[in-house]
Coordinates of C-alpha atoms in Angstrom, one line a residue:
X1 CA 164.8 -116.9 92.4
X2 CA 164.2 -113.4 90.5
X3 CA 167.9 -113.5 89.1
X4 CA 167.3 -117.2 87.8
X5 CA 164.1 -116.1 86.0
X6 CA 165.7 -113.0 84.6
X7 CA 168.5 -114.8 83.2
X8 CA 166.1 -117.5 81.5
X9 CA 164.0 -114.7 80.1
X10 CA 167.1 -113.2 78.7
X11 CA 168.4 -116.2 77.3
X12 CA 165.1 -116.9 75.7
X13 CA 165.0 -113.5 74.2
X14 CA 168.5 -114.0 72.9
X15 CA 167.3 -117.1 71.1
X16 CA 164.6 -115.6 69.6
X17 CA 166.8 -112.7 68.3
X18 CA 169.3 -115.2 66.9
X19 CA 166.6 -117.0 65.2
X20 CA 164.6 -114.4 63.5
X21 CA 167.7 -112.1 62.7
X22 CA 168.3 -113.7 59.2
X23 CA 164.4 -112.7 58.2
X24 CA 165.4 -109.1 58.8
X25 CA 168.4 -109.5 56.3
X26 CA 166.6 -110.3 53.0
X27 CA 166.6 -108.1 50.0
X28 CA 162.8 -107.1 50.0
X29 CA 160.4 -104.8 48.3
X30 CA 158.1 -102.5 50.0
X31 CA 155.7 -99.6 48.1
X32 CA 155.9 -96.2 49.6
X33 CA 152.3 -95.7 49.3
X34 CA 149.5 -98.0 47.9
X35 CA 150.4 -100.6 45.5
X36 CA 146.8 -101.1 43.8
X37 CA 146.1 -103.2 41.0
X38 CA 145.9 -101.3 37.6
X39 CA 147.6 -98.4 39.3
X40 CA 151.2 -96.9 39.8
X41 CA 153.6 -97.0 42.8
X42 CA 156.9 -96.2 44.1
X43 CA 158.6 -99.2 45.5
X44 CA 161.8 -99.3 47.6
X45 CA 164.3 -102.4 47.3
X46 CA 165.8 -102.5 50.5
X47 CA 169.2 -104.3 50.9
X48 CA 171.0 -104.8 54.1
X49 CA 174.6 -106.0 54.0
X50 CA 174.7 -109.3 55.9
X51 CA 178.5 -109.4 56.1
X52 CA 180.9 -108.0 58.6
X53 CA 184.1 -108.0 56.4
X54 CA 182.5 -107.0 52.8
X55 CA 180.4 -104.2 51.3
X56 CA 177.5 -104.9 48.8
X57 CA 178.7 -103.1 45.5
X58 CA 176.1 -104.5 43.1
X59 CA 172.5 -105.4 43.2
X60 CA 170.7 -106.9 40.0
X61 CA 166.8 -107.0 40.1
X62 CA 164.9 -108.8 37.6
X63 CA 161.5 -107.6 36.7
X64 CA 158.4 -110.2 36.0
X65 CA 158.2 -111.3 32.6
X66 CA 154.7 -112.9 33.2
X67 CA 153.5 -109.3 34.2
X68 CA 155.6 -107.0 32.4
X69 CA 155.4 -103.2 33.4
X70 CA 155.3 -101.1 30.7
X71 CA 156.7 -98.0 32.8
X72 CA 159.9 -98.4 35.1
X73 CA 161.8 -95.4 36.2
X74 CA 164.7 -95.6 38.8
X75 CA 165.3 -92.7 41.2
X76 CA 168.8 -91.7 41.1
X77 CA 170.8 -92.8 44.2
X78 CA 174.0 -90.9 45.5
X79 CA 177.2 -93.2 44.8
X80 CA 175.2 -95.7 42.6
X81 CA 174.8 -96.1 38.8
X82 CA 172.0 -97.5 37.6
X83 CA 171.4 -99.3 34.1
X84 CA 167.8 -100.3 32.7
X85 CA 167.8 -103.4 30.5
X86 CA 164.8 -103.7 28.0
X87 CA 163.5 -106.9 26.1
X88 CA 161.1 -107.3 23.4
X89 CA 157.8 -108.7 24.4
X90 CA 156.1 -111.7 22.7
X91 CA 152.8 -110.0 23.4
X92 CA 152.7 -106.0 23.0
X93 CA 151.2 -103.9 26.1
X94 CA 148.9 -101.2 25.5
X95 CA 149.6 -97.8 27.9
X96 CA 147.5 -94.5 27.4
X97 CA 146.5 -95.7 23.8
X98 CA 149.7 -96.7 22.6
X99 CA 151.2 -100.4 22.1
X100 CA 154.4 -101.2 23.8
X101 CA 156.6 -104.2 22.3
X102 CA 159.0 -104.0 24.7
X103 CA 159.4 -103.6 28.8
X104 CA 162.2 -103.7 31.6
X105 CA 163.1 -106.9 32.3
X106 CA 166.2 -105.7 34.8
X107 CA 167.7 -103.0 36.6
X108 CA 171.3 -103.2 37.7
X109 CA 172.6 -100.6 40.3
X110 CA 176.5 -100.7 40.6
X111 CA 178.3 -98.7 43.4
X112 CA 180.8 -95.9 42.2
X113 CA 182.3 -96.0 45.7
X114 CA 182.4 -98.1 48.8
X115 CA 178.5 -99.4 48.3
X116 CA 176.7 -100.5 51.6
X117 CA 179.4 -101.1 54.3
X118 CA 178.8 -103.6 57.0
X119 CA 176.1 -102.6 59.5
X120 CA 174.2 -100.6 57.0
X121 CA 171.3 -100.8 54.4
X122 CA 170.4 -98.7 51.3
X123 CA 167.1 -98.3 49.6
X124 CA 166.8 -98.2 45.7
X125 CA 163.6 -96.5 44.6
X126 CA 161.8 -97.3 41.5
X127 CA 158.3 -96.0 40.0
X128 CA 156.3 -98.7 38.3
X129 CA 153.1 -99.2 36.5
X130 CA 150.7 -99.9 35.5
X131 CA 150.4 -102.7 38.0
X132 CA 148.6 -105.8 36.6
X133 CA 145.0 -106.0 37.4
X134 CA 145.1 -110.1 37.4
X135 CA 147.7 -110.7 40.1
X136 CA 147.9 -110.3 43.6
X137 CA 151.7 -109.9 43.7
X138 CA 154.8 -109.6 41.9
X139 CA 158.1 -111.4 42.1
X140 CA 161.3 -109.7 41.8
X141 CA 164.4 -112.1 41.9
X142 CA 167.4 -110.3 42.9
X143 CA 171.1 -110.9 43.3
X144 CA 173.4 -109.2 45.5
X145 CA 177.2 -108.8 45.1
X146 CA 180.0 -108.3 47.7
X147 CA 183.2 -106.7 47.4
X148 CA 184.8 -109.9 48.0
X149 CA 183.3 -111.4 44.5
X150 CA 180.5 -113.3 47.0
X151 CA 177.0 -113.5 45.4
X152 CA 173.9 -114.2 47.0
X153 CA 170.9 -114.8 44.9
X154 CA 167.5 -114.2 46.2
X155 CA 165.5 -116.0 43.6
X156 CA 163.4 -118.6 45.5
X157 CA 159.9 -117.8 45.2
X158 CA 158.0 -118.0 48.7
X159 CA 155.0 -120.6 48.6
X160 CA 151.8 -120.2 50.5
X161 CA 151.5 -122.6 53.6
X162 CA 154.9 -123.6 53.4
X163 CA 158.2 -122.4 55.5
X164 CA 159.9 -119.3 54.0
X165 CA 163.0 -120.5 51.8
X166 CA 166.6 -119.5 52.8
X167 CA 167.1 -117.1 50.0
X168 CA 163.4 -116.0 49.0
X169 CA 162.9 -113.4 46.3
X170 CA 161.5 -110.1 47.0
X171 CA 157.6 -110.1 46.8
X172 CA 155.4 -107.1 46.4
X173 CA 151.8 -107.5 47.3
X174 CA 149.2 -105.8 45.5
X175 CA 146.1 -104.1 47.1
X176 CA 142.8 -104.2 45.5
X177 CA 142.2 -101.4 42.8
X178 CA 140.4 -98.2 43.4
X179 CA 136.7 -97.8 41.8
X180 CA 138.4 -96.4 38.5
X181 CA 141.3 -98.5 39.0
X182 CA 143.8 -95.6 38.8
X183 CA 145.1 -92.6 40.5
X184 CA 142.8 -89.6 41.6
X185 CA 142.1 -87.2 38.6
X186 CA 141.4 -83.5 38.8
X187 CA 137.9 -84.0 39.8
X188 CA 138.7 -85.8 43.0
X189 CA 141.1 -82.6 43.7
X190 CA 138.2 -80.4 43.3
X191 CA 136.0 -82.5 45.7
X192 CA 138.8 -82.5 48.1
X193 CA 139.2 -78.7 47.7
X194 CA 135.4 -78.1 48.6
X195 CA 135.7 -80.3 51.5
X196 CA 138.4 -78.4 52.9
X197 CA 136.5 -75.3 54.4
X198 CA 134.2 -77.8 56.2
X199 CA 137.2 -79.4 57.8
X200 CA 138.5 -76.1 58.7
X201 CA 135.3 -74.8 60.4
X202 CA 135.0 -78.3 62.4
X203 CA 138.5 -77.6 63.5
X204 CA 137.7 -74.3 64.7
X205 CA 134.6 -75.5 66.6
X206 CA 137.0 -78.3 68.2
X207 CA 139.6 -75.5 69.0
X208 CA 136.8 -73.3 70.7
X209 CA 135.5 -76.3 72.5
X210 CA 139.1 -77.0 73.5
X211 CA 139.5 -73.6 74.7
X212 CA 136.3 -73.8 77.1
X213 CA 137.5 -77.1 78.4
X214 CA 140.9 -75.6 79.1
X215 CA 139.2 -72.8 81.0
X216 CA 136.8 -75.0 82.9
X217 CA 139.9 -77.2 83.9
X218 CA 141.8 -73.9 85.4
X219 CA 138.8 -72.8 87.2
X220 CA 138.2 -76.2 88.9
X221 CA 142.0 -76.5 89.5
X222 CA 142.2 -73.2 91.4
X223 CA 139.0 -74.0 93.3
X224 CA 140.9 -77.3 94.3
X225 CA 143.9 -75.3 95.5
X226 CA 141.9 -73.2 97.5
X227 CA 140.4 -76.0 99.2
X228 CA 143.1 -78.0 100.0
X229 CA 144.8 -74.9 101.5
X230 CA 141.7 -74.3 103.7
X231 CA 141.7 -78.1 104.6
X232 CA 145.5 -77.9 105.8
X233 CA 145.0 -74.7 107.6
X234 CA 141.9 -76.3 109.5
X235 CA 144.2 -79.3 110.4
X236 CA 146.9 -77.2 111.7
X237 CA 144.3 -74.9 113.9
X238 CA 143.0 -77.9 115.1
X239 CA 146.2 -79.8 115.9
X240 CA 147.1 -76.7 117.9
X241 CA 143.9 -76.4 120.1
X242 CA 144.6 -80.0 120.9
X243 CA 148.1 -79.3 122.1
X244 CA 146.8 -76.5 124.2
X245 CA 144.1 -78.5 125.7

């Protein structure tokens, strides 16, 4: 009975794994920290290799044109060359008091060597900003090319309340903006510095308390051992007396 239950559970687990595995094979985008509205963030485009007989040799990511980003800076990735494509904007953006009439609309990574081999994935980090304040998410459509010339288009926009499409586009969820809508400035750092001594004192108090607790625990432990030894000796003595009687 137990064996049949284990077999059934194993089969069910395998079925769940098979059904859910494609979800892990999508090209996705995730922030390395907070991606707050109006702020800046570093995001990673995660690209897994879905094929057993080919490597991923190229990735093209289209950046949103409905919410263009004034600053897009890819981080160098070993074994890959990167190309940044800019396009002129119909409505100029303003960044640090300057008007910007063009923005990045596509970033392309091309492998210099073998690329992403079967059984592996690769992250492509990009610094982006300023993130829009009037949107809850950004959609980045991606195209993945394999060494056998196969092309997979991750361009289907997921819709709320509907099943996930077969080839969903990477979606970056934006969190609520901070009070000032930007990264912390020097005043925040000074406040943090002022708070550090208090934190250090608290840590010292906790350490002293911990030392006291450890000492008490040791004493109680020794007393317990002594009491236990006395109990054992008493038991042995009592047994001998019964045997002699």
